Short mmCIF file of C-alpha atoms and ligand atoms in Angstrom, two decimals:
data_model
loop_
_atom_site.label_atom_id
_atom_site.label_comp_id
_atom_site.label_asym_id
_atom_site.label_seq_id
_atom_site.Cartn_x
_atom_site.Cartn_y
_atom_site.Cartn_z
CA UNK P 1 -23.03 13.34 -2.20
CA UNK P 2 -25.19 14.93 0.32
CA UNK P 3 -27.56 17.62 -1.17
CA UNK P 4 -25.41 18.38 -4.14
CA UNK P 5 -22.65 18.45 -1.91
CA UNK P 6 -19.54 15.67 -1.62
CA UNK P 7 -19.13 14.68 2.27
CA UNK P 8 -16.52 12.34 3.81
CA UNK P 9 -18.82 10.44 6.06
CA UNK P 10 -21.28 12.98 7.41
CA UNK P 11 -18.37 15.78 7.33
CA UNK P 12 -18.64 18.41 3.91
CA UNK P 13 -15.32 18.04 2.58
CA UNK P 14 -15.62 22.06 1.67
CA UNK P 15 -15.95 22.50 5.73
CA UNK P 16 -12.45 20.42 5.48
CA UNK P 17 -10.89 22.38 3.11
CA UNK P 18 -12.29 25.67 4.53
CA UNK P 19 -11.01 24.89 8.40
CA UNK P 20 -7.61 23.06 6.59
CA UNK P 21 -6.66 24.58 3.84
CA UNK P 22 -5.33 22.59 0.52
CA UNK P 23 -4.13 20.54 -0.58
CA UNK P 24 -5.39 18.22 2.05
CA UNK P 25 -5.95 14.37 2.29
CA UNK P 26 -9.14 13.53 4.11
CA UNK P 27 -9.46 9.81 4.89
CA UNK P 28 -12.75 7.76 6.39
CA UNK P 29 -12.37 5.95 9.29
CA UNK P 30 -15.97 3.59 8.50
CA UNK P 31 -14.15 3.04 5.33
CA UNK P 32 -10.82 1.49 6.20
CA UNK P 33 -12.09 -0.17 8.75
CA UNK P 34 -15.22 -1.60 6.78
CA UNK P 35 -12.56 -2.83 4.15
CA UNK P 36 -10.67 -4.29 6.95
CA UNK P 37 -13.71 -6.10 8.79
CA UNK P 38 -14.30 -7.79 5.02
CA UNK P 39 -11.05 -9.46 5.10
CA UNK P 40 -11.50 -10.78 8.32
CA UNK P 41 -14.90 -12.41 8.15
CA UNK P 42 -13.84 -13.78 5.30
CA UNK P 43 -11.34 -15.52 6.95
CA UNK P 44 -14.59 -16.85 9.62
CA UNK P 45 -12.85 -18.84 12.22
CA UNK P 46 -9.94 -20.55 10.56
CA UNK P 47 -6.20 -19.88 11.29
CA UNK P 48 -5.72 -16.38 9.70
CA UNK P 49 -3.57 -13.53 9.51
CA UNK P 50 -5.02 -10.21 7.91
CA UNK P 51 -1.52 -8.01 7.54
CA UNK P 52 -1.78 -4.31 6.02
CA UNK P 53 0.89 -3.41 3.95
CA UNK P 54 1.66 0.29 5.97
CA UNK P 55 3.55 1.53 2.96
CA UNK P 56 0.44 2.13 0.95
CA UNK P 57 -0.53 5.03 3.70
CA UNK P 58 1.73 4.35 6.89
CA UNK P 59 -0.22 7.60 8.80
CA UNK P 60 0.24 6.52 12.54
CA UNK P 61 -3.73 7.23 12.80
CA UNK P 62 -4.47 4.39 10.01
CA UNK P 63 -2.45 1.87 11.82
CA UNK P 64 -3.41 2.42 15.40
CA UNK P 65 -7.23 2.30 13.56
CA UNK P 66 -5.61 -1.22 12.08
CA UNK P 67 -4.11 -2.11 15.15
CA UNK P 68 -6.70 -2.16 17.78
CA UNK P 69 -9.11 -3.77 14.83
CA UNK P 70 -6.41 -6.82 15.48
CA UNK P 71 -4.63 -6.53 11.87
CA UNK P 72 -0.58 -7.39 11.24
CA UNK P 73 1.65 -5.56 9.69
CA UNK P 74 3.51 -5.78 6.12
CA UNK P 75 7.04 -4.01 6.52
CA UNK P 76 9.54 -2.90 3.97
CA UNK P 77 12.16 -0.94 6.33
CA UNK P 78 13.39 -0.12 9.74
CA UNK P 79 11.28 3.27 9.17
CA UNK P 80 8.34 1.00 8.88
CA UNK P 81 9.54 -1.27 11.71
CA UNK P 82 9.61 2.22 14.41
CA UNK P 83 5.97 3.25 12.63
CA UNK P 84 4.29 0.21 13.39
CA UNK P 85 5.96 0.08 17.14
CA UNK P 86 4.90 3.86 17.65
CA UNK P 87 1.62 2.79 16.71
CA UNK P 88 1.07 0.50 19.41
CA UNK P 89 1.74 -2.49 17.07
CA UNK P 90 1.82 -5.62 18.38
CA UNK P 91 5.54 -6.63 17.25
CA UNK P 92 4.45 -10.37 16.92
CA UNK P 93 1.64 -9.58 14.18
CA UNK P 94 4.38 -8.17 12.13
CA UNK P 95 5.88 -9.36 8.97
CA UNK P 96 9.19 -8.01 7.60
CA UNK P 97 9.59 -8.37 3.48
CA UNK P 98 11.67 -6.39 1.36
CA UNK P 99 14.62 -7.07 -1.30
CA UNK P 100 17.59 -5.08 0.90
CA UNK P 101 16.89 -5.47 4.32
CA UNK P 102 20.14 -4.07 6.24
CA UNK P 103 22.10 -5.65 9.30
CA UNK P 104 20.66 -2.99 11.29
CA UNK P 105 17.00 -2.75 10.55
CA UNK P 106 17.73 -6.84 10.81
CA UNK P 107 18.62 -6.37 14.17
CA UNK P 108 16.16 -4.09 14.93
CA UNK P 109 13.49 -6.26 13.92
CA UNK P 110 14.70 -9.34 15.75
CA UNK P 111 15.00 -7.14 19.16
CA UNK P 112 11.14 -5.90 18.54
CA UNK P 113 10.50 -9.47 18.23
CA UNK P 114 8.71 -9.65 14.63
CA UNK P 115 6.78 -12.68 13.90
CA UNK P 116 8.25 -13.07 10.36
CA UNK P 117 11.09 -11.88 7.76
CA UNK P 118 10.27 -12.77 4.22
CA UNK P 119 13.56 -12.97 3.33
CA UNK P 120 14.03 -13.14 -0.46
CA UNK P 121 17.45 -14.55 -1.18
CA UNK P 122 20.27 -16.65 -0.31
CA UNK P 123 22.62 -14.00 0.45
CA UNK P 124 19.62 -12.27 3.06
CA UNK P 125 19.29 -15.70 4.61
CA UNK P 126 23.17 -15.93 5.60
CA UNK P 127 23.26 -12.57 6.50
CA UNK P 128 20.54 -12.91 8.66
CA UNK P 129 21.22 -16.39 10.38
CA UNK P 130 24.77 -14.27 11.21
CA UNK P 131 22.82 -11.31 12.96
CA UNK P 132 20.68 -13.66 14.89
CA UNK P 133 24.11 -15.68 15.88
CA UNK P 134 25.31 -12.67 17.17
CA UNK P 135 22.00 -11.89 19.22
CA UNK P 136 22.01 -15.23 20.25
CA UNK P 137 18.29 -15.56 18.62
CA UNK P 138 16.33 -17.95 16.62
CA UNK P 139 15.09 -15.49 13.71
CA UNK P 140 11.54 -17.08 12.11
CA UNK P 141 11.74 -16.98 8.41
CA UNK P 142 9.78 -17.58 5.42
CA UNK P 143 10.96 -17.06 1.77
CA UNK P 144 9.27 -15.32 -0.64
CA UNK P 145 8.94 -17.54 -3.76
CA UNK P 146 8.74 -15.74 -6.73
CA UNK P 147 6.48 -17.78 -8.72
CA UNK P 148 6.53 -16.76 -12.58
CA UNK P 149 2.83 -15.44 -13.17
CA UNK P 150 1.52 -12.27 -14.72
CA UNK P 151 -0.54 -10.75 -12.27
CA UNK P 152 -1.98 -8.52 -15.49
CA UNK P 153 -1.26 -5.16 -14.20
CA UNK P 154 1.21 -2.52 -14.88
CA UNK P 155 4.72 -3.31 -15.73
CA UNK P 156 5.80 -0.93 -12.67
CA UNK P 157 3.57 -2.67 -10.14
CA UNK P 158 3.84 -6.32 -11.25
CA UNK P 159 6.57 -7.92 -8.90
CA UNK P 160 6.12 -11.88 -9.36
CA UNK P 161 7.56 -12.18 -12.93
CA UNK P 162 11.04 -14.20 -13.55
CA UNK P 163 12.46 -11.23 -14.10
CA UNK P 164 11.54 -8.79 -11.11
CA UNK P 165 14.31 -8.01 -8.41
CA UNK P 166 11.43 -9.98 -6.03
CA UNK P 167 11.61 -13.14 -4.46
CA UNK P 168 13.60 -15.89 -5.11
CA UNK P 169 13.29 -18.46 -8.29
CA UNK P 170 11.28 -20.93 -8.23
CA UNK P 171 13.13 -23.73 -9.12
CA UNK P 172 15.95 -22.16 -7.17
CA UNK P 173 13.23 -22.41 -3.51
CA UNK P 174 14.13 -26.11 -2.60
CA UNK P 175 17.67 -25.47 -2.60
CA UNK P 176 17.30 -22.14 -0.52
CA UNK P 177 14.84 -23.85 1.85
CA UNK P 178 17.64 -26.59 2.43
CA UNK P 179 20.05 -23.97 3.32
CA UNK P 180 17.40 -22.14 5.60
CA UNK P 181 17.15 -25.50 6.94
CA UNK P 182 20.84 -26.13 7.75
CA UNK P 183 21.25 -22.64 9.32
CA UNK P 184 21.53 -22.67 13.25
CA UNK P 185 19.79 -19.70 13.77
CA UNK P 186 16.89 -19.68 11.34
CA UNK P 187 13.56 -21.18 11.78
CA UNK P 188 11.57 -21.87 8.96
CA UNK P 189 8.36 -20.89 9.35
CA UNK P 190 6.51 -20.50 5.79
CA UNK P 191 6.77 -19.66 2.49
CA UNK P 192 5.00 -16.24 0.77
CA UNK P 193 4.65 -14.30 -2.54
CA UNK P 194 3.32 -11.25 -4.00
CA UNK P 195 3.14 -11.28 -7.66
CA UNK P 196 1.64 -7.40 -8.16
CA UNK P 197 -0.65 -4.92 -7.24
CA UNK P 198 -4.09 -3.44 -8.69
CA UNK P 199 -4.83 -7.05 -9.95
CA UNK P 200 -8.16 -7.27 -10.86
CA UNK P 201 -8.96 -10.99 -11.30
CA UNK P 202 -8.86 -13.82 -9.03
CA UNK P 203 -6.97 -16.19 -11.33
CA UNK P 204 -3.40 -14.88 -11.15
CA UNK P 205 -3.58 -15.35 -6.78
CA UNK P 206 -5.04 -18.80 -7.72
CA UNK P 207 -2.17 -19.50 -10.20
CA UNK P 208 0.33 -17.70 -7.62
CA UNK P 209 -1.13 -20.01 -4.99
CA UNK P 210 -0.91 -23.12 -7.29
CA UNK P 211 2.98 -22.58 -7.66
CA UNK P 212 3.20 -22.29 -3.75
CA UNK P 213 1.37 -25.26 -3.01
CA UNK P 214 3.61 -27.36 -5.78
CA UNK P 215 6.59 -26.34 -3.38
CA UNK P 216 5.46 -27.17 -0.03
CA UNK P 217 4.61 -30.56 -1.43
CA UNK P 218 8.37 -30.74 -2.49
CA UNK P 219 9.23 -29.52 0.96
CA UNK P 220 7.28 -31.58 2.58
CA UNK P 221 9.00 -34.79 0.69
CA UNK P 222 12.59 -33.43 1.29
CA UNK P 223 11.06 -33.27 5.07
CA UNK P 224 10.53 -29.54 5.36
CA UNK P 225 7.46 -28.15 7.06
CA UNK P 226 5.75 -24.83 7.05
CA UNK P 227 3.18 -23.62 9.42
CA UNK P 228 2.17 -20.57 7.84
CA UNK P 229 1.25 -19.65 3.78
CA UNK P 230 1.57 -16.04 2.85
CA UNK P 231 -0.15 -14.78 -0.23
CA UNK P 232 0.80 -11.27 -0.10
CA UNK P 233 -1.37 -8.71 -1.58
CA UNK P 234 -1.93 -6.79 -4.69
CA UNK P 235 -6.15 -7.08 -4.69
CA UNK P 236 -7.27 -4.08 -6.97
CA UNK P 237 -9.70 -1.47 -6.37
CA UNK P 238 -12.00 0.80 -8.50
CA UNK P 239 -10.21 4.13 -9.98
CA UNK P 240 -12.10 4.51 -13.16
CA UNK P 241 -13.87 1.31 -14.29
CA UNK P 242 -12.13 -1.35 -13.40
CA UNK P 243 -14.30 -4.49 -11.19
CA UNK P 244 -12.24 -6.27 -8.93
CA UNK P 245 -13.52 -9.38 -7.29
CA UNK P 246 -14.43 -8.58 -3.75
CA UNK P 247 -12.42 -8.92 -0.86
CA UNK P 248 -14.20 -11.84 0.06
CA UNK P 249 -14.82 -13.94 -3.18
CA UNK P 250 -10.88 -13.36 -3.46
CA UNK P 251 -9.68 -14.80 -0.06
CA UNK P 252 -12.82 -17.25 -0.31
CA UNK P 253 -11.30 -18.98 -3.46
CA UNK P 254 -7.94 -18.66 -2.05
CA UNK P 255 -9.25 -20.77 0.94
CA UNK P 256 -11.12 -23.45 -1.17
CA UNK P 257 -8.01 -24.26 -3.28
CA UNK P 258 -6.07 -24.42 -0.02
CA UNK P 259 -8.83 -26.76 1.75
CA UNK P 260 -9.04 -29.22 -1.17
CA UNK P 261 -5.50 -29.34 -1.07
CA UNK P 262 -4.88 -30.35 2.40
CA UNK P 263 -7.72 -32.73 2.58
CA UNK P 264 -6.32 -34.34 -0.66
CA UNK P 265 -3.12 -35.08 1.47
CA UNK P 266 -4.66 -35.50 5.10
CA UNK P 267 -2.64 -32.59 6.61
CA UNK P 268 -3.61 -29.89 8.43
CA UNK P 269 -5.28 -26.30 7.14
CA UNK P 270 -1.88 -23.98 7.53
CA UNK P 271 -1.99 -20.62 8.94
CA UNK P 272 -2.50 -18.08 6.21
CA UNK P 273 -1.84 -14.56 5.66
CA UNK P 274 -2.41 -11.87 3.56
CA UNK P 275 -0.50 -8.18 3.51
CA UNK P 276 -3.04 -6.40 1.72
CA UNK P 277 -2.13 -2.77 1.04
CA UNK P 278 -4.02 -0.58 -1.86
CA UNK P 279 -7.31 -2.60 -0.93
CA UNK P 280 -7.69 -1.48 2.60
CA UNK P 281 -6.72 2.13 2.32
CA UNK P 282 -7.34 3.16 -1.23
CA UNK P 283 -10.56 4.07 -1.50
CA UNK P 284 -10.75 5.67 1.65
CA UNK P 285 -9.14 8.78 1.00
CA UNK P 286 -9.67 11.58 -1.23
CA UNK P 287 -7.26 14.47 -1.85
CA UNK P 288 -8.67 17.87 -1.73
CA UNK P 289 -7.55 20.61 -4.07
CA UNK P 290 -8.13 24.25 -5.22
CA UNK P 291 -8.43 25.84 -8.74
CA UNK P 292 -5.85 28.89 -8.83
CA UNK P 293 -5.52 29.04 -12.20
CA UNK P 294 -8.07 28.26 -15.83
CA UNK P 295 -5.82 29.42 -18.86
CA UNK P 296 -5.80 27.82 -22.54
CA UNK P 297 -2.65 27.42 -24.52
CA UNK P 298 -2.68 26.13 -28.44
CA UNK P 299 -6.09 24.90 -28.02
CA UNK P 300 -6.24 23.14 -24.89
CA UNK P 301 -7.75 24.21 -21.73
CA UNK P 302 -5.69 23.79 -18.27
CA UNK P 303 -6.41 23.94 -14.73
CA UNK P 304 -4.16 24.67 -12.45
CA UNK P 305 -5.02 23.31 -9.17
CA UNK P 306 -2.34 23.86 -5.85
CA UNK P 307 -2.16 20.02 -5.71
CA UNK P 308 0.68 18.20 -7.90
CA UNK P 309 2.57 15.15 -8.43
CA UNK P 310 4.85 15.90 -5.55
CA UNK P 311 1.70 15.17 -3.52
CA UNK P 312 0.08 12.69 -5.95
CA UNK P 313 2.92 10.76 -7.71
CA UNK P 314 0.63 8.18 -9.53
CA UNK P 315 -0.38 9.94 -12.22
CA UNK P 316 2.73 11.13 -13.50
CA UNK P 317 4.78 7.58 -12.55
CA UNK P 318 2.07 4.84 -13.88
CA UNK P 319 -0.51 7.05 -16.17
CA UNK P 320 -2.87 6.23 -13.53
CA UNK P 321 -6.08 7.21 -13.62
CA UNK P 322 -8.02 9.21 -10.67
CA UNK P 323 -11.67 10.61 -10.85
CA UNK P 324 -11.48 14.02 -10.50
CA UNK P 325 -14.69 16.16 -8.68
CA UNK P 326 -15.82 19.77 -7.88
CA UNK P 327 -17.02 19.63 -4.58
CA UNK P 328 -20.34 21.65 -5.88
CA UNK P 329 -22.02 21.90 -8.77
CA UNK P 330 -20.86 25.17 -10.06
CA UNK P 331 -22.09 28.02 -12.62
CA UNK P 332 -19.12 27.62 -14.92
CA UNK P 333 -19.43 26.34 -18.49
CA UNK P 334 -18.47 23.09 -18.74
CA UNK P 335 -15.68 22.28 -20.60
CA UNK P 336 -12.59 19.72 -21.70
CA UNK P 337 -8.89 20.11 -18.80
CA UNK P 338 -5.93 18.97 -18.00
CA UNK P 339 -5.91 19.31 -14.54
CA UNK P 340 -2.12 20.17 -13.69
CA UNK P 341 -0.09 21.32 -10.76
CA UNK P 342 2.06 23.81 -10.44
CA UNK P 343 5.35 22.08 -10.59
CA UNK P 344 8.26 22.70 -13.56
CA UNK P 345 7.68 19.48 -15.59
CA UNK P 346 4.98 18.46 -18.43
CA UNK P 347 4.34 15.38 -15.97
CA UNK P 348 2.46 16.81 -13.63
CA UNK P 349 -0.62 16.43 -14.27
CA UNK P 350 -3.59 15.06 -12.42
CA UNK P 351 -6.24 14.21 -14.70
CA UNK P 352 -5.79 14.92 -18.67
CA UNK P 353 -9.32 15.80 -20.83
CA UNK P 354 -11.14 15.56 -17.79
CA UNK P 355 -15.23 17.74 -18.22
CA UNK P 356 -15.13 20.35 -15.57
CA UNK P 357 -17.47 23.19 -14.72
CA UNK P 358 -15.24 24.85 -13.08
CA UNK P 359 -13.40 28.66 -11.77
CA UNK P 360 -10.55 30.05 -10.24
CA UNK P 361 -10.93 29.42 -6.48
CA UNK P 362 -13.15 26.38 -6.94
CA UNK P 363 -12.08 23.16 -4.91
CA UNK P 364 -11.94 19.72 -6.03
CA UNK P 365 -11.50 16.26 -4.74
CA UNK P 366 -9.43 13.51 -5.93
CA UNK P 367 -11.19 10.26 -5.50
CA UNK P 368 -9.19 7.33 -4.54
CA UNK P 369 -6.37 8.60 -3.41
CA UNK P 370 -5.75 7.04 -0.18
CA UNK P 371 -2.85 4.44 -1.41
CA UNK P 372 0.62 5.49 -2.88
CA UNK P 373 -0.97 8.93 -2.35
CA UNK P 374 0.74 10.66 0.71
CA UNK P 375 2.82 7.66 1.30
CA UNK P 376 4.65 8.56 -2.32
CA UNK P 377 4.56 12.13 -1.82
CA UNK P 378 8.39 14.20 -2.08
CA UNK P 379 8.60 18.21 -1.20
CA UNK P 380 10.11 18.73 -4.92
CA UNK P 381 9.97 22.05 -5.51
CA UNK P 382 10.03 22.95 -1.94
CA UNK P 383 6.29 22.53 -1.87
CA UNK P 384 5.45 21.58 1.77
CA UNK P 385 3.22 18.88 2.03
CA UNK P 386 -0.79 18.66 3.12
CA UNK P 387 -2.38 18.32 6.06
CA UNK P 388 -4.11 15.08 6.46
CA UNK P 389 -7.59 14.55 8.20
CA UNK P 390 -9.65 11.51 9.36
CA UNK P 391 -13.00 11.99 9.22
CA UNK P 392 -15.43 9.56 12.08
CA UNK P 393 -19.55 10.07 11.05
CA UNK P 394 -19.72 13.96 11.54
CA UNK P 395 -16.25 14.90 13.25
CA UNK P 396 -12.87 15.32 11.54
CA UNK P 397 -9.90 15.06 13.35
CA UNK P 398 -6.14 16.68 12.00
CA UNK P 399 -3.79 13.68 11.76
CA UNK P 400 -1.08 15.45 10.50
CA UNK P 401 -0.46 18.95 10.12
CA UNK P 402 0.36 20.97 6.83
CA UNK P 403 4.61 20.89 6.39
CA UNK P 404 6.07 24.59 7.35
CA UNK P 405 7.90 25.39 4.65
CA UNK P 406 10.64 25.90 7.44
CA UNK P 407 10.54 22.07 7.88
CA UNK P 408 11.63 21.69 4.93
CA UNK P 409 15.11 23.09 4.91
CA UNK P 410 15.36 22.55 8.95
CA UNK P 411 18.10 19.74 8.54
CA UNK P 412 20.62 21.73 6.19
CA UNK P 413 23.27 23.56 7.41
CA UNK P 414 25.09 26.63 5.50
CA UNK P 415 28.33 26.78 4.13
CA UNK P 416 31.32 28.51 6.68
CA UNK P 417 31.33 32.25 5.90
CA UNK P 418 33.71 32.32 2.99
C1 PLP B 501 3.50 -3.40 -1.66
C2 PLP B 501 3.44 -4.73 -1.04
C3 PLP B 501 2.22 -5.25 -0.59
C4 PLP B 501 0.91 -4.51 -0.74
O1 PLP B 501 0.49 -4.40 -2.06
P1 PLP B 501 -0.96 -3.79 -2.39
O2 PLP B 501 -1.05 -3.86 -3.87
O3 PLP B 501 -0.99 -2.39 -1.89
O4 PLP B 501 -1.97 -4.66 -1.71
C5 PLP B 501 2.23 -6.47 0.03
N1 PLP B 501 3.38 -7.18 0.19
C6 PLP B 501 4.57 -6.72 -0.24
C7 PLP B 501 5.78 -7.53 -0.04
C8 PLP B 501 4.64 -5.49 -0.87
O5 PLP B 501 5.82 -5.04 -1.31
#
């Protein structure tokens, strides 16, 4: 807030919405990059690997920003895999996880030259060791462990429980690490996890981390050895009123567990890395909206803003919570909304019992919604998506354009003439 009025940077984000239009995502540059800059002095001068995980926001702006800042990259798919390279990505700062990874994003990966796959089961580890065969390669591989802890968060976003599609079992590792082992084209490089995201406490990385370290131990007896340790991500940020540990106290306590336990056995630090998604992007961004509608129905007051949960999924897929703000202080009285979009289902809704002083034609910003904001975004209803701006001290700059609604429908062809 600048004089009553909400800026991105030095930029009014009603200038942005006036010269854009809505609904528009406006992101700060200082801000990802101040995120980013935490991670990495935390890390001081030891052997580290700071990764962003693109699919929380994988806008080509954000990851050349990343890029040239000297960050890796966390990949999911072969889409990812061309994003990062279009970038300007260095391939060999990249990491390649995900439960399904085909023969051809595979091969893709392994001709870009990746630095990792975090390959997360048996069957991905044949499959792979085949692909490389055929390439005549050596593919570098790590497996993610799933390691059994509740990271505390929401069922949807917690991915290192027995029970998640993620990772392979614990007590199932040794025997996959022996058969990384015996394959002729794998290397084994390391060993990684990612239990969740949004967690808000240190002690379910430290209890992740404990689970690791108990393996590598066991590796290191059946006379398997890792260079590298990747934690994953998952560190929370503020929506409402949650308090995450900071960015450094978390990889700080990471690195003292990790310390003792190499000095306890006289080996070397390994190389670690993170792939740290929500907590690099997600409080960057904001997502701008206008009122087009205030109407009341049984009771309850609603208003209807030209954003939805096409644009902003989390809402209406976790019950998430985003902070919801007129842009100005208006002349309205105040009162109690659901602040829904225009799309045919009761989910879609933005903020529920939110206090607004608010009007038709007033515009609003989102807070928070840089991660699993654009990136989750669909055209459902044939709603073309925003535009998306970055803003640097007092200049904004268009990073993506606002979808014609002509895009949308581009790649379908008609039926023959009956
Ligand atoms: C989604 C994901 C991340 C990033 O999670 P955040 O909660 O956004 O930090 C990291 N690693 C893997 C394997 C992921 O799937």
């Amino acid at each position: 807030m600048i004089d009553g009025r909400l800026h991105a940077e030095r930029v009014p984000l009603e200038q942005i919405a006036q010269t854009f239009g809505t609904p528009t995502w406006v992101y700060s540059r200082a801000a990802i990059e101040s995120a980013f800059d935490e991670f990495a002095a935390a890390c001081g001068s030891r052997s580290a690997l700071i990764c962003y995980a693109i699919k929380a926001n994988s806008s080509l702006a954000i990851l050349e920003l990343l890029a040239r800042r000297g960050a890796g990259f966390d990949i999911v798919s072969g889409g990812e895999l061309a994003r990062v390279l279009a970038a300007g990505a260095d391939p060999g700062k990249v990491v390649f996880s995900g439960v399904g990874k085909t023969v051809s994003e595979m091969r893709d990966a392994l001709k870009a030259g990746v630095r990792c796959f975090n390959v997360e089961s048996e069957s991905e580890l044949v499959r792979l060791n085949a692909v490389a065969g055929s390439m005549q390669k050596l593919a570098p591989v790590s497996l993610r462990i799933n390691p059994d802890v509740d990271a505390g968060t929401h069922p949807y976003i917690s991915t290192g429980l027995r029970e998640n599609k993620f990772g392979i079992a614990h007590d199932r590792a040794l025997a996959a690490y022996r058969t990384a082992a015996a394959l002729p084209h794998l290397k084994v490089m390391g060993i990684d996890c990612h239990i969740g995201s949004q967690i808000t406490e240190i002690a379910p990385f430290l209890a992740a981390l404990d689970r690791l370290l108990e393996l590598v131990d066991q590796l290191t007896q059946a006379g398997i050895t890792l260079h590298h340790l990747d934690l994953g991500g998952g560190l929370g940020i503020t929506y409402r009123d949650e308090v995450p540990p900071s960015r450094r106290d978390t990889l700080q306590a990471l690195f003292a567990r990790i310390d003792a336990w190499a000095q306890q056995r006289g080996r070397a630090v390994p190389e670690v890395m993170f792939e740290f998604g929500r907590s690099m992007v997600g409080n960057a961004g904001v997502l701008l909206t206008r009122v087009e509608v205030i109407k009341e129905n049984g009771g309850r007051h609603f208003a209807v803003v030209d954003a939805a949960m096409n644009d902003l999924m989390r809402p209406a897929m976790y019950e998430a919570w985003h902070d919801i703000v007129p842009l100005q202080a208006g002349h309205a009285p105040a009162q109690t909304y659901d602040v829904v979009g225009p799309v045919c289902e009761s989910g879609d809704w933005l903020g529920r019992a939110r206090t607004l002083a608010i009007e038709e034609g007033d515009l609003l910003a989102v807070m928070s919604a840089g991660a699993y904001g654009m990136a989750m975004s669909s055209n459902y209803n044939t709603r073309a998506r925003g535009a998306e701006v970055m803003v640097d001290s007092d200049r904004m700059h268009l990073i993506r354009e606002r979808e014609r609604v002509t895009d949308l429908y581009a790649l379908e062809r008609r039926l023959p003439a009956a």
